[in-house]
Tab-separated table of C-alpha atoms in Angstrom:
chain	number	residue	atom	x	y	z
A	276	MET	CA	-55.657	9.272	-19.886
A	277	PHE	CA	-59.317	8.680	-20.322
A	278	SER	CA	-62.663	9.837	-18.996
A	279	ARG	CA	-63.499	7.746	-16.003
A	280	ARG	CA	-67.119	8.740	-16.359
A	281	HIS	CA	-67.103	7.328	-19.879
A	282	PHE	CA	-65.372	4.127	-18.795
A	283	PHE	CA	-67.811	3.227	-16.072
A	284	ALA	CA	-70.858	4.486	-17.931
A	285	SER	CA	-70.032	2.510	-21.062
A	286	THR	CA	-68.543	-0.685	-19.617
A	287	LEU	CA	-71.794	-2.611	-19.182
A	288	ALA	CA	-73.159	-1.612	-22.575
A	289	ALA	CA	-69.835	-2.230	-24.312
A	290	THR	CA	-68.914	-5.631	-22.930
A	291	VAL	CA	-69.417	-8.498	-25.317
A	292	PRO	CA	-70.520	-11.785	-23.690
A	293	TYR	CA	-67.478	-14.051	-23.457
A	294	GLY	CA	-67.280	-16.269	-26.465
A	295	ALA	CA	-69.767	-14.325	-28.539
A	296	PRO	CA	-68.637	-13.321	-32.089
A	297	LEU	CA	-67.219	-9.767	-32.236
A	298	ARG	CA	-69.719	-8.774	-34.864
A	299	ALA	CA	-72.695	-9.577	-32.579
A	300	GLN	CA	-72.634	-6.009	-31.294
A	301	PRO	CA	-70.465	-2.895	-31.550
A	302	VAL	CA	-67.326	-3.042	-29.351
A	303	ILE	CA	-66.452	0.280	-27.664
A	304	GLU	CA	-62.860	0.821	-26.530
A	305	HIS	CA	-62.430	1.357	-22.805
A	306	HIS	CA	-59.287	1.569	-20.667
A	307	PHE	CA	-58.061	-0.204	-17.588
A	308	LEU	CA	-55.027	0.814	-15.552
A	309	ILE	CA	-52.935	-1.658	-13.567
A	310	GLY	CA	-50.641	-0.146	-10.918
A	311	ALA	CA	-47.288	-1.977	-11.207
A	312	GLY	CA	-44.207	-0.908	-9.357
A	313	PRO	CA	-40.797	0.656	-10.114
A	314	ILE	CA	-39.146	-0.165	-13.353
A	315	GLY	CA	-36.539	-2.806	-12.668
A	316	GLY	CA	-38.601	-4.539	-9.963
A	317	THR	CA	-40.796	-7.651	-10.348
A	318	TYR	CA	-44.167	-6.019	-10.547
A	319	PHE	CA	-43.634	-3.898	-13.641
A	320	PRO	CA	-42.972	-6.734	-16.175
A	321	VAL	CA	-45.547	-8.917	-14.617
A	322	ALA	CA	-48.243	-6.190	-14.739
A	323	GLY	CA	-47.221	-5.659	-18.375
A	324	LEU	CA	-47.892	-9.334	-19.123
A	325	ILE	CA	-51.232	-9.115	-17.431
A	326	ALA	CA	-52.172	-6.004	-19.326
A	327	THR	CA	-51.319	-7.795	-22.585
A	328	ALA	CA	-53.326	-10.851	-21.600
A	329	ILE	CA	-56.555	-9.052	-20.760
A	330	SER	CA	-56.484	-6.504	-23.595
A	331	ASN	CA	-58.492	-6.984	-26.742
A	332	PRO	CA	-58.897	-3.659	-28.559
A	333	PRO	CA	-61.714	-3.207	-31.104
A	334	GLY	CA	-60.838	-4.497	-34.525
A	335	GLY	CA	-58.568	-7.294	-33.376
A	336	ARG	CA	-58.901	-10.851	-34.362
A	337	PRO	CA	-61.090	-12.993	-32.101
A	338	CYS	CA	-59.402	-15.498	-29.736
A	339	GLU	CA	-60.641	-18.566	-31.662
A	340	ALA	CA	-58.962	-17.057	-34.872
A	341	GLY	CA	-55.554	-16.755	-33.167
A	342	GLY	CA	-56.119	-13.224	-31.835
A	343	ASN	CA	-55.859	-11.968	-28.189
A	344	CYS	CA	-58.258	-13.719	-25.718
A	345	GLY	CA	-58.708	-10.643	-23.631
A	346	VAL	CA	-61.905	-8.742	-22.838
A	347	PRO	CA	-63.515	-7.400	-25.900
A	348	GLY	CA	-62.926	-3.711	-26.257
A	349	LEU	CA	-60.576	-3.509	-23.213
A	350	VAL	CA	-57.231	-1.697	-23.479
A	351	ALA	CA	-55.203	-2.285	-20.329
A	352	ASP	CA	-51.940	-0.506	-19.407
A	353	ALA	CA	-49.360	-1.118	-16.703
A	354	LEU	CA	-48.432	2.055	-14.816
A	355	ALA	CA	-44.983	2.487	-13.132
A	356	THR	CA	-45.442	3.375	-9.453
A	357	GLN	CA	-43.452	3.253	-6.179
A	358	GLY	CA	-45.251	-0.029	-5.340
A	359	SER	CA	-47.949	-1.582	-3.100
A	360	VAL	CA	-48.886	1.338	-1.029
A	361	GLU	CA	-49.236	3.790	-3.902
A	362	ASN	CA	-51.068	1.278	-5.968
A	363	LEU	CA	-53.725	0.721	-3.280
A	364	ARG	CA	-54.103	4.429	-2.622
A	365	LYS	CA	-54.630	5.150	-6.273
A	366	ILE	CA	-57.194	2.297	-6.554
A	367	ALA	CA	-59.087	3.909	-3.609
A	368	ASP	CA	-58.990	7.408	-5.005
A	369	GLY	CA	-60.219	6.404	-8.388
A	370	SER	CA	-57.071	7.137	-10.441
A	371	MET	CA	-56.645	3.473	-11.442
A	372	GLU	CA	-58.754	0.371	-11.594
A	373	SER	CA	-56.420	-2.228	-10.274
A	374	GLY	CA	-52.864	-2.861	-9.025
A	375	LEU	CA	-50.385	-5.331	-7.623
A	376	ALA	CA	-49.663	-5.333	-3.919
A	377	GLN	CA	-48.169	-7.394	-1.207
A	378	ALA	CA	-50.615	-9.480	0.775
A	379	ASP	CA	-49.622	-7.906	4.064
A	380	VAL	CA	-49.966	-4.467	2.697
A	381	ALA	CA	-53.361	-5.210	1.262
A	382	LEU	CA	-54.562	-6.401	4.609
A	383	ALA	CA	-53.196	-3.293	6.353
A	384	ALA	CA	-54.989	-1.122	3.799
A	385	TYR	CA	-58.334	-2.920	4.196
A	386	LYS	CA	-58.104	-2.624	7.917
A	387	GLY	CA	-56.719	0.919	8.003
A	388	GLU	CA	-53.500	0.064	9.776
A	389	ASP	CA	-49.764	0.824	9.313
A	390	ALA	CA	-49.248	3.227	6.423
A	391	PHE	CA	-53.112	3.502	6.092
A	392	ASN	CA	-53.653	4.262	9.729
A	393	GLY	CA	-56.995	6.031	10.199
A	394	ARG	CA	-58.250	5.384	6.683
A	395	ALA	CA	-59.468	1.919	5.932
A	396	LEU	CA	-59.680	1.265	2.128
A	397	SER	CA	-62.830	-0.862	2.489
A	398	GLY	CA	-63.472	-0.720	-1.304
A	399	LEU	CA	-60.509	-3.001	-2.037
A	400	ARG	CA	-61.285	-6.306	-3.597
A	401	ALA	CA	-59.081	-9.221	-4.659
A	402	MET	CA	-58.739	-10.749	-8.068
A	403	ALA	CA	-56.016	-13.337	-7.616
A	404	ASN	CA	-52.995	-14.433	-5.680
A	405	LEU	CA	-50.041	-14.248	-8.092
A	406	PHE	CA	-46.551	-15.339	-6.819
A	407	PRO	CA	-44.349	-15.165	-3.778
A	408	GLU	CA	-41.874	-12.321	-3.272
A	409	THR	CA	-38.631	-12.672	-1.340
A	410	VAL	CA	-37.042	-10.045	0.904
A	411	HIS	CA	-33.412	-9.335	-0.219
A	412	VAL	CA	-31.127	-7.523	2.245
A	413	VAL	CA	-28.292	-6.519	-0.092
A	414	ILE	CA	-24.746	-5.529	0.970
A	415	ARG	CA	-21.312	-5.233	-0.568
A	416	ARG	CA	-19.288	-8.398	-0.211
A	417	GLY	CA	-16.472	-7.969	2.222
A	418	SER	CA	-18.229	-5.172	4.173
A	419	GLY	CA	-17.841	-7.117	7.382
A	420	LEU	CA	-21.640	-7.234	7.926
A	421	GLU	CA	-22.857	-10.688	8.967
A	422	SER	CA	-26.281	-10.043	10.433
A	423	ILE	CA	-29.121	-7.569	9.992
A	424	ALA	CA	-28.465	-6.531	13.586
A	425	ASP	CA	-25.112	-5.243	12.324
A	426	LEU	CA	-26.885	-2.573	10.319
A	427	ARG	CA	-27.208	-0.435	13.516
A	428	GLY	CA	-25.417	2.755	12.912
A	429	ARG	CA	-25.315	2.189	9.152
A	430	THR	CA	-26.868	3.944	6.117
A	431	VAL	CA	-29.645	1.733	4.797
A	432	SER	CA	-32.238	2.235	2.060
A	433	LEU	CA	-35.632	0.801	3.189
A	434	GLY	CA	-37.505	1.302	-0.093
A	435	GLU	CA	-39.566	4.108	-1.478
A	436	ARG	CA	-42.080	5.691	0.920
A	437	GLU	CA	-45.148	4.356	-0.979
A	438	SER	CA	-43.674	0.788	-1.453
A	439	GLY	CA	-44.449	-2.417	0.284
A	440	ALA	CA	-40.735	-2.860	0.780
A	441	LEU	CA	-40.683	-0.051	3.355
A	442	SER	CA	-43.364	-1.615	5.436
A	443	ILE	CA	-41.727	-5.053	5.613
A	444	SER	CA	-38.234	-3.500	6.029
A	445	GLN	CA	-39.253	-1.771	9.148
A	446	ARG	CA	-40.736	-4.907	10.615
A	447	LEU	CA	-37.659	-6.983	9.644
A	448	LEU	CA	-35.263	-4.530	11.334
A	449	SER	CA	-37.470	-4.449	14.377
A	450	ALA	CA	-37.275	-8.238	14.606
A	451	PHE	CA	-33.476	-7.803	14.998
A	452	GLY	CA	-33.850	-5.029	17.607
A	453	VAL	CA	-32.963	-2.304	15.136
A	454	GLY	CA	-35.255	0.688	15.228
A	455	ARG	CA	-35.640	3.516	12.694
A	456	ARG	CA	-33.500	5.808	14.784
A	457	ASP	CA	-30.738	3.200	14.959
A	458	ILE	CA	-29.923	3.669	11.348
A	459	ASP	CA	-29.486	6.458	8.816
A	460	ALA	CA	-32.633	5.574	6.751
A	461	LEU	CA	-33.012	6.463	3.097
A	462	TYR	CA	-36.087	5.895	0.899
A	463	LEU	CA	-34.724	4.997	-2.533
A	464	SER	CA	-35.958	2.984	-5.396
A	465	PRO	CA	-34.198	-0.279	-5.968
A	466	GLN	CA	-32.343	1.099	-8.979
A	467	ALA	CA	-31.119	4.244	-7.137
A	468	ALA	CA	-30.181	2.139	-4.096
A	469	SER	CA	-28.199	-0.307	-6.186
A	470	GLY	CA	-26.229	2.592	-7.679
A	471	ARG	CA	-25.540	4.122	-4.249
A	472	LEU	CA	-24.366	0.748	-2.979
A	473	ARG	CA	-21.888	0.300	-5.789
A	474	GLU	CA	-20.611	3.878	-5.131
A	475	GLY	CA	-20.137	2.995	-1.430
A	476	THR	CA	-22.463	5.867	-0.270
A	477	ILE	CA	-24.888	3.358	1.530
A	478	ASP	CA	-24.143	0.197	3.430
A	479	ALA	CA	-27.252	-1.816	2.452
A	480	PHE	CA	-30.658	-1.700	0.804
A	481	ILE	CA	-33.714	-3.838	1.278
A	482	MET	CA	-35.848	-4.819	-1.667
A	483	ILE	CA	-38.659	-7.305	-2.140
A	484	ALA	CA	-38.979	-9.143	-5.404
A	485	GLY	CA	-39.655	-12.520	-6.985
A	486	GLN	CA	-36.704	-14.814	-7.348
A	487	PRO	CA	-34.508	-14.135	-9.206
A	488	ALA	CA	-34.754	-10.305	-9.122
A	489	PRO	CA	-33.447	-9.106	-12.553
A	490	LEU	CA	-31.857	-6.084	-10.929
A	491	LEU	CA	-29.847	-8.137	-8.478
A	492	SER	CA	-28.936	-10.664	-11.230
A	493	ALA	CA	-27.369	-7.784	-13.270
A	494	MET	CA	-25.781	-6.230	-10.181
A	495	ALA	CA	-24.185	-9.512	-9.081
A	496	GLN	CA	-22.505	-9.799	-12.509
A	497	GLN	CA	-21.103	-6.322	-12.305
A	498	SER	CA	-19.953	-5.947	-8.657
A	499	PRO	CA	-19.426	-8.267	-5.688
A	500	ILE	CA	-22.576	-8.178	-3.502
A	501	ASP	CA	-23.945	-10.464	-0.825
A	502	LEU	CA	-27.195	-10.946	1.078
A	503	LEU	CA	-27.833	-10.961	4.850
A	504	PRO	CA	-29.724	-13.969	6.171
A	505	VAL	CA	-33.026	-14.061	8.046
A	506	PRO	CA	-32.689	-17.125	10.325
A	507	ALA	CA	-35.636	-19.465	11.030
A	508	PRO	CA	-36.071	-18.376	14.687
A	509	VAL	CA	-36.547	-14.726	13.546
A	510	VAL	CA	-39.067	-15.853	10.940
A	511	GLU	CA	-41.054	-17.685	13.639
A	512	ARG	CA	-41.111	-14.644	15.871
A	513	MET	CA	-42.270	-12.450	12.938
A	514	ARG	CA	-45.052	-14.897	12.000
A	515	GLN	CA	-46.552	-14.601	15.443
A	516	THR	CA	-47.846	-11.171	14.541
A	517	GLN	CA	-47.513	-11.286	10.755
A	518	PRO	CA	-48.904	-14.657	9.618
A	519	ASP	CA	-48.673	-13.688	5.943
A	520	ILE	CA	-44.963	-14.037	6.056
A	521	THR	CA	-43.404	-17.383	5.090
A	522	GLU	CA	-39.985	-18.890	5.328
A	523	THR	CA	-37.985	-19.191	2.142
A	524	THR	CA	-34.470	-19.690	0.795
A	525	VAL	CA	-32.394	-17.870	-1.770
A	526	ALA	CA	-30.729	-20.772	-3.559
A	527	ALA	CA	-26.936	-20.974	-3.916
A	528	GLY	CA	-25.870	-19.597	-7.250
A	529	LEU	CA	-29.186	-17.863	-8.014
A	530	TYR	CA	-27.152	-14.708	-8.020
A	531	ASP	CA	-23.451	-14.874	-9.059
A	532	GLY	CA	-21.107	-15.611	-6.207
A	533	ILE	CA	-23.859	-15.718	-3.530
A	534	ASP	CA	-24.315	-18.802	-1.320
A	535	ALA	CA	-27.689	-19.970	-0.091
A	536	HIS	CA	-29.419	-17.616	2.330
A	537	PRO	CA	-32.560	-18.106	4.406
A	538	SER	CA	-35.099	-15.220	4.151
A	539	ILE	CA	-38.719	-14.369	4.274
A	540	ALA	CA	-41.376	-14.100	1.602
A	541	VAL	CA	-44.945	-12.617	1.200
A	542	ASN	CA	-47.349	-13.184	-1.630
A	543	ALA	CA	-47.986	-10.605	-4.378
A	544	GLN	CA	-51.730	-10.204	-5.194
A	545	TRP	CA	-53.872	-8.533	-7.834
A	546	LEU	CA	-56.223	-6.101	-6.287
A	547	VAL	CA	-59.109	-4.089	-7.905
A	548	ALA	CA	-61.653	-1.455	-6.914
A	549	GLU	CA	-65.048	-2.806	-5.818
A	550	ARG	CA	-66.643	-0.350	-8.240
A	551	VAL	CA	-65.227	-2.005	-11.392
A	552	ASP	CA	-67.831	-3.819	-13.452
A	553	PRO	CA	-68.010	-7.514	-12.531
A	554	ASP	CA	-67.938	-8.484	-16.234
A	555	ILE	CA	-64.509	-6.737	-16.613
A	556	VAL	CA	-63.097	-8.600	-13.634
A	557	TYR	CA	-64.578	-11.996	-14.753
A	558	GLY	CA	-63.358	-11.564	-18.293
A	559	SER	CA	-59.878	-10.432	-17.164
A	560	LEU	CA	-59.408	-13.551	-15.060
A	561	ARG	CA	-60.711	-15.717	-17.907
A	562	ALA	CA	-58.121	-14.119	-20.168
A	563	LEU	CA	-55.188	-14.416	-17.692
A	564	PHE	CA	-55.868	-18.038	-17.038
A	565	HIS	CA	-56.703	-18.925	-20.690
A	566	PRO	CA	-54.672	-21.775	-22.049
A	567	ALA	CA	-53.316	-19.537	-24.837
A	568	MET	CA	-51.731	-17.341	-22.153
A	569	ARG	CA	-49.856	-20.157	-20.369
A	570	GLY	CA	-46.886	-20.072	-22.723
A	571	ARG	CA	-46.452	-16.323	-22.430
A	572	LEU	CA	-46.425	-16.492	-18.637
A	573	ASP	CA	-43.973	-19.328	-18.623
A	574	ARG	CA	-41.526	-17.438	-20.955
A	575	GLY	CA	-42.039	-14.124	-19.139
A	576	SER	CA	-40.112	-14.609	-15.912
A	577	PRO	CA	-40.036	-16.991	-12.973
A	578	SER	CA	-42.535	-14.862	-11.132
A	579	ALA	CA	-44.921	-14.790	-14.125
A	580	ALA	CA	-44.557	-18.498	-14.490
A	581	ALA	CA	-45.731	-18.997	-10.891
A	582	ILE	CA	-49.097	-17.378	-11.730
A	583	ARG	CA	-51.567	-20.293	-11.790
A	584	VAL	CA	-55.290	-20.765	-11.232
A	585	GLU	CA	-54.485	-23.580	-8.817
A	586	THR	CA	-52.956	-21.099	-6.377
A	587	ALA	CA	-55.019	-18.070	-7.290
A	588	LEU	CA	-57.048	-18.136	-4.049
A	589	ASP	CA	-54.190	-18.900	-1.668
A	590	GLY	CA	-53.752	-16.492	1.176
A	591	LEU	CA	-56.090	-13.714	-0.061
A	592	THR	CA	-56.269	-10.990	2.595
A	593	VAL	CA	-59.249	-8.944	1.275
A	594	PRO	CA	-62.633	-9.929	-0.036
A	595	LEU	CA	-63.029	-11.271	-3.542
A	596	HIS	CA	-64.581	-9.017	-6.151
A	597	PRO	CA	-67.940	-10.366	-7.297
A	598	GLY	CA	-66.605	-10.915	-10.801
A	599	ALA	CA	-63.742	-12.886	-9.330
A	600	THR	CA	-66.158	-14.989	-7.225
A	601	ARG	CA	-68.125	-15.843	-10.389
A	602	PHE	CA	-64.975	-16.869	-12.239
A	603	TYR	CA	-63.652	-19.137	-9.400
A	604	LYS	CA	-67.094	-20.668	-8.886
A	605	GLU	CA	-67.045	-21.773	-12.494
A	606	ARG	CA	-63.428	-22.668	-12.823
A	607	GLY	CA	-61.730	-22.376	-9.474
A	608	PRO	CA	-58.919	-24.540	-8.013
A	609	THR	CA	-61.475	-26.443	-5.933
A	610	ARG	CA	-65.184	-27.252	-6.473
A	611	SER	CA	-66.233	-27.252	-2.848
A	612	PRO	CA	-69.097	-25.135	-1.534
A	613	GLU	CA	-68.364	-21.472	-1.013
A	614	LEU	CA	-67.282	-20.354	2.424
A	615	VAL	CA	-68.005	-16.877	3.819
A	616	LEU	CA	-65.773	-15.548	6.627
A	617	GLY	CA	-67.942	-13.872	9.076
A	618	ASP	CA	-65.404	-11.293	10.228
A	619	GLN	CA	-65.007	-9.990	6.644
A	620	PRO	CA	-68.529	-9.499	5.188
A	621	GLY	CA	-68.614	-10.322	1.470
A	622	LEU	CA	-65.408	-12.287	1.498
A	623	VAL	CA	-66.479	-15.325	-0.528
A	624	THR	CA	-63.833	-17.844	-1.336
A	625	GLY	CA	-63.868	-20.622	-3.949
A	626	GLY	CA	-63.059	-23.562	-1.766
A	627	VAL	CA	-61.298	-25.042	1.292
A	628	ALA	CA	-57.815	-23.760	0.436
A	629	PRO	CA	-58.381	-20.030	0.772
A	630	PHE	CA	-60.496	-20.532	3.966
A	631	LEU	CA	-57.609	-22.355	5.606
A	632	HIS	CA	-54.969	-19.799	4.503
A	633	GLY	CA	-57.140	-16.826	5.463
A	634	VAL	CA	-58.166	-18.007	8.945
A	635	VAL	CA	-55.283	-20.167	10.046
A	636	PRO	CA	-52.189	-19.231	8.042
A	637	HIS	CA	-49.862	-21.602	9.983
A	638	HIS	CA	-47.218	-23.586	8.092
A	639	ARG	CA	-47.594	-26.587	10.407
A	640	ILE	CA	-50.990	-27.414	8.874
A	641	ALA	CA	-49.794	-27.485	5.275
A	642	VAL	CA	-50.171	-31.258	5.040
A	643	ALA	CA	-53.737	-31.060	6.282
A	644	LEU	CA	-54.470	-28.189	3.905
A	645	ARG	CA	-53.283	-30.058	0.838
A	646	LEU	CA	-55.213	-33.168	1.886
A	647	ALA	CA	-58.393	-31.142	2.404
A	648	VAL	CA	-58.023	-29.514	-1.025
A	649	GLU	CA	-57.486	-32.886	-2.662
A	650	LEU	CA	-60.613	-34.289	-0.938
A	651	ASP	CA	-62.632	-31.578	-2.503
A	652	ALA	CA	-61.565	-32.655	-5.986
A	653	VAL	CA	-61.936	-36.367	-5.186
A	654	GLY	CA	-65.438	-36.014	-3.854
A	655	ALA	CA	-66.648	-33.809	-6.779
A	656	GLU	CA	-65.158	-36.109	-9.345
A	657	ALA	CA	-66.599	-39.200	-7.600
A	658	GLY	CA	-70.051	-37.601	-7.598
A	659	ASP	CA	-69.723	-36.748	-11.324
A	660	ASP	CA	-68.526	-40.259	-12.302
A	661	ARG	CA	-71.470	-41.789	-10.350
A	662	ARG	CA	-73.986	-39.670	-12.236
A	663	GLU	CA	-72.427	-39.895	-15.641
A	664	HIS	CA	-71.554	-43.656	-15.771
A	665	GLY	CA	-72.795	-47.002	-14.693
A	666	ILE	CA	-72.508	-49.486	-11.953
A	667	GLY	CA	-68.765	-49.911	-12.002
A	668	ASP	CA	-68.122	-46.234	-11.607
A	669	ALA	CA	-70.746	-46.023	-8.933
A	670	GLU	CA	-68.907	-48.652	-6.909
A	671	ARG	CA	-65.635	-46.776	-7.496
A	672	ALA	CA	-67.307	-43.548	-6.353
A	673	GLU	CA	-68.363	-45.365	-3.159
A	674	GLN	CA	-64.830	-46.484	-2.467
A	675	GLU	CA	-63.382	-43.003	-3.068
A	676	ALA	CA	-66.026	-41.458	-0.911
A	677	VAL	CA	-65.085	-43.799	1.947
A	678	VAL	CA	-61.422	-43.044	1.473
A	679	ALA	CA	-62.236	-39.296	1.384
A	680	GLY	CA	-64.114	-39.566	4.629
A	681	ARG	CA	-61.296	-41.436	6.253
A	682	GLY	CA	-58.788	-38.852	4.852
A	683	ALA	CA	-60.730	-35.925	6.213
A	684	GLY	CA	-60.566	-37.508	9.662
A	685	GLU	CA	-56.826	-37.965	9.251
A	686	ALA	CA	-56.554	-34.302	8.323
A	687	LEU	CA	-58.368	-33.336	11.449
A	688	ALA	CA	-56.063	-35.513	13.549
A	689	ALA	CA	-53.004	-33.914	11.867
A	690	VAL	CA	-54.020	-30.471	13.039
A	691	LYS	CA	-55.226	-31.468	16.465
A	692	PRO	CA	-51.892	-30.730	18.246
A	693	HIS	CA	-52.274	-27.186	17.047
A	694	ALA	CA	-55.840	-26.779	18.066
A	695	ASP	CA	-55.149	-23.517	19.845
A	696	ASP	CA	-53.981	-21.988	16.617
A	697	ALA	CA	-56.388	-23.861	14.379
A	698	LEU	CA	-59.737	-23.779	16.098
A	699	HIS	CA	-61.687	-22.627	13.049
A	700	LEU	CA	-59.821	-25.128	10.848
A	701	GLY	CA	-60.575	-27.986	13.179
A	702	GLN	CA	-64.228	-27.079	13.130
A	703	HIS	CA	-64.296	-26.899	9.402
A	704	LEU	CA	-62.505	-30.221	8.861
A	705	ARG	CA	-64.771	-31.848	11.311
A	706	GLY	CA	-67.681	-30.722	9.151
A	707	VAL	CA	-65.864	-32.004	6.096
A	708	ALA	CA	-65.383	-35.408	7.601
A	709	VAL	CA	-69.030	-35.698	8.512
A	710	ALA	CA	-70.071	-34.612	5.071
A	711	TRP	CA	-67.818	-37.222	3.400
A	712	GLU	CA	-69.160	-39.887	5.759
A	713	ARG	CA	-72.672	-38.989	4.702
A	714	GLY	CA	-71.539	-38.957	1.094
A	715	ALA	CA	-70.174	-42.457	1.483
A	716	ASP	CA	-73.500	-43.699	2.832
A	717	VAL	CA	-75.306	-42.175	-0.149
A	718	HIS	CA	-72.939	-43.624	-2.629
A	719	ARG	CA	-73.250	-47.085	-1.034
A	720	HIS	CA	-77.044	-46.794	-1.194
A	721	LEU	CA	-77.015	-45.707	-4.785
A	722	ALA	CA	-74.475	-48.249	-5.816
A	723	ALA	CA	-76.696	-50.953	-4.234
A	724	GLN	CA	-79.637	-49.740	-6.156
A	725	LEU	CA	-77.775	-49.720	-9.410
A	726	CYS	CA	-76.508	-53.229	-8.822
A	727	GLU	CA	-80.004	-54.435	-8.063
A	728	ALA	CA	-81.238	-52.761	-11.271
């Protein structure tokens, strides 16, 4: 362990400006803990990769010389925990700087709901959305169980008490009319639960992990297992009160001998304490999304490979850390003006996409969402081209701006049938359409002036 007082007192003085030579000033070692999850789950190896990416101990080679591109002087470590709930509690109580957590659990913590009832963790801040996690309801093949409703009266492990799996397990069972008292509930780690299932001392266990879950891949090769489905109508009912949940499918053959199964998923996100120095957060995101790290993420696991800057702001459920805001402003997935959500003071996003996900997380507006994001990029690039090049590009910029304005109107029309669920979205897209129409007029005027010149 380390002295937290030393860490925070020395961070500002010790941090080397990004890109400056290491010899420019002394680099003091400081530590950064990342709460992961149980060994054998998805979080632990991903947190380990992140720790490797952002670390850059004193004395190491600089990034440009083939060394690590992490934060100068930073030594990051991944810490095994029970999962999301424990990670967020430890971030709040000061025993770690950051951690991975499910989006729904992060929102509950920030609001003081569910497992955090009565104590809102208002100091939580977001760094990045990482990857989707799938709920797996695991049973023995040939057990006679066909539906989650059939778990009534059975022995089921719901996940460890401080895990995100427990929270979503309870909500999933409730959606099938199965309460806590209707089952013999156990609270085991995925490893312990898998052993008990093989022994026949439990009937099922629920775990949440990125696909494919290494534990289940190994288990399916050793013993016959199966998964229970979560049909689309159930997913829709759950989404009415839990919009962070999405519909997904476990593909046939992903695990040996298991056919395709519908299920639910929720995003894993990287959270941090508000108190952490913005330079550390900024530098950590630069390191994680540095081109030199891309290959390591792609080789790490399917979940690690899904970590991309283009989706780093999708569905964030707590405010961004100031250091993260700075990073995404400079190199975010969109280049649109910042948006501040009034019901969450300080929640600054990097563009249209996180606004739409955060306010109206409804899958029926996905087309409009993607179009709006594309319009951000088109408009920004058109403006840059007009400024940097000559008459021909000015004319092209004019045409693109007109198309963008038309497209924004189409996006608005696409979500109009869902106006009751998308009021804020409709208002925002209407503003986008007006802005692009004005931009088209400006581009036309400038193009005409350039042509006359």
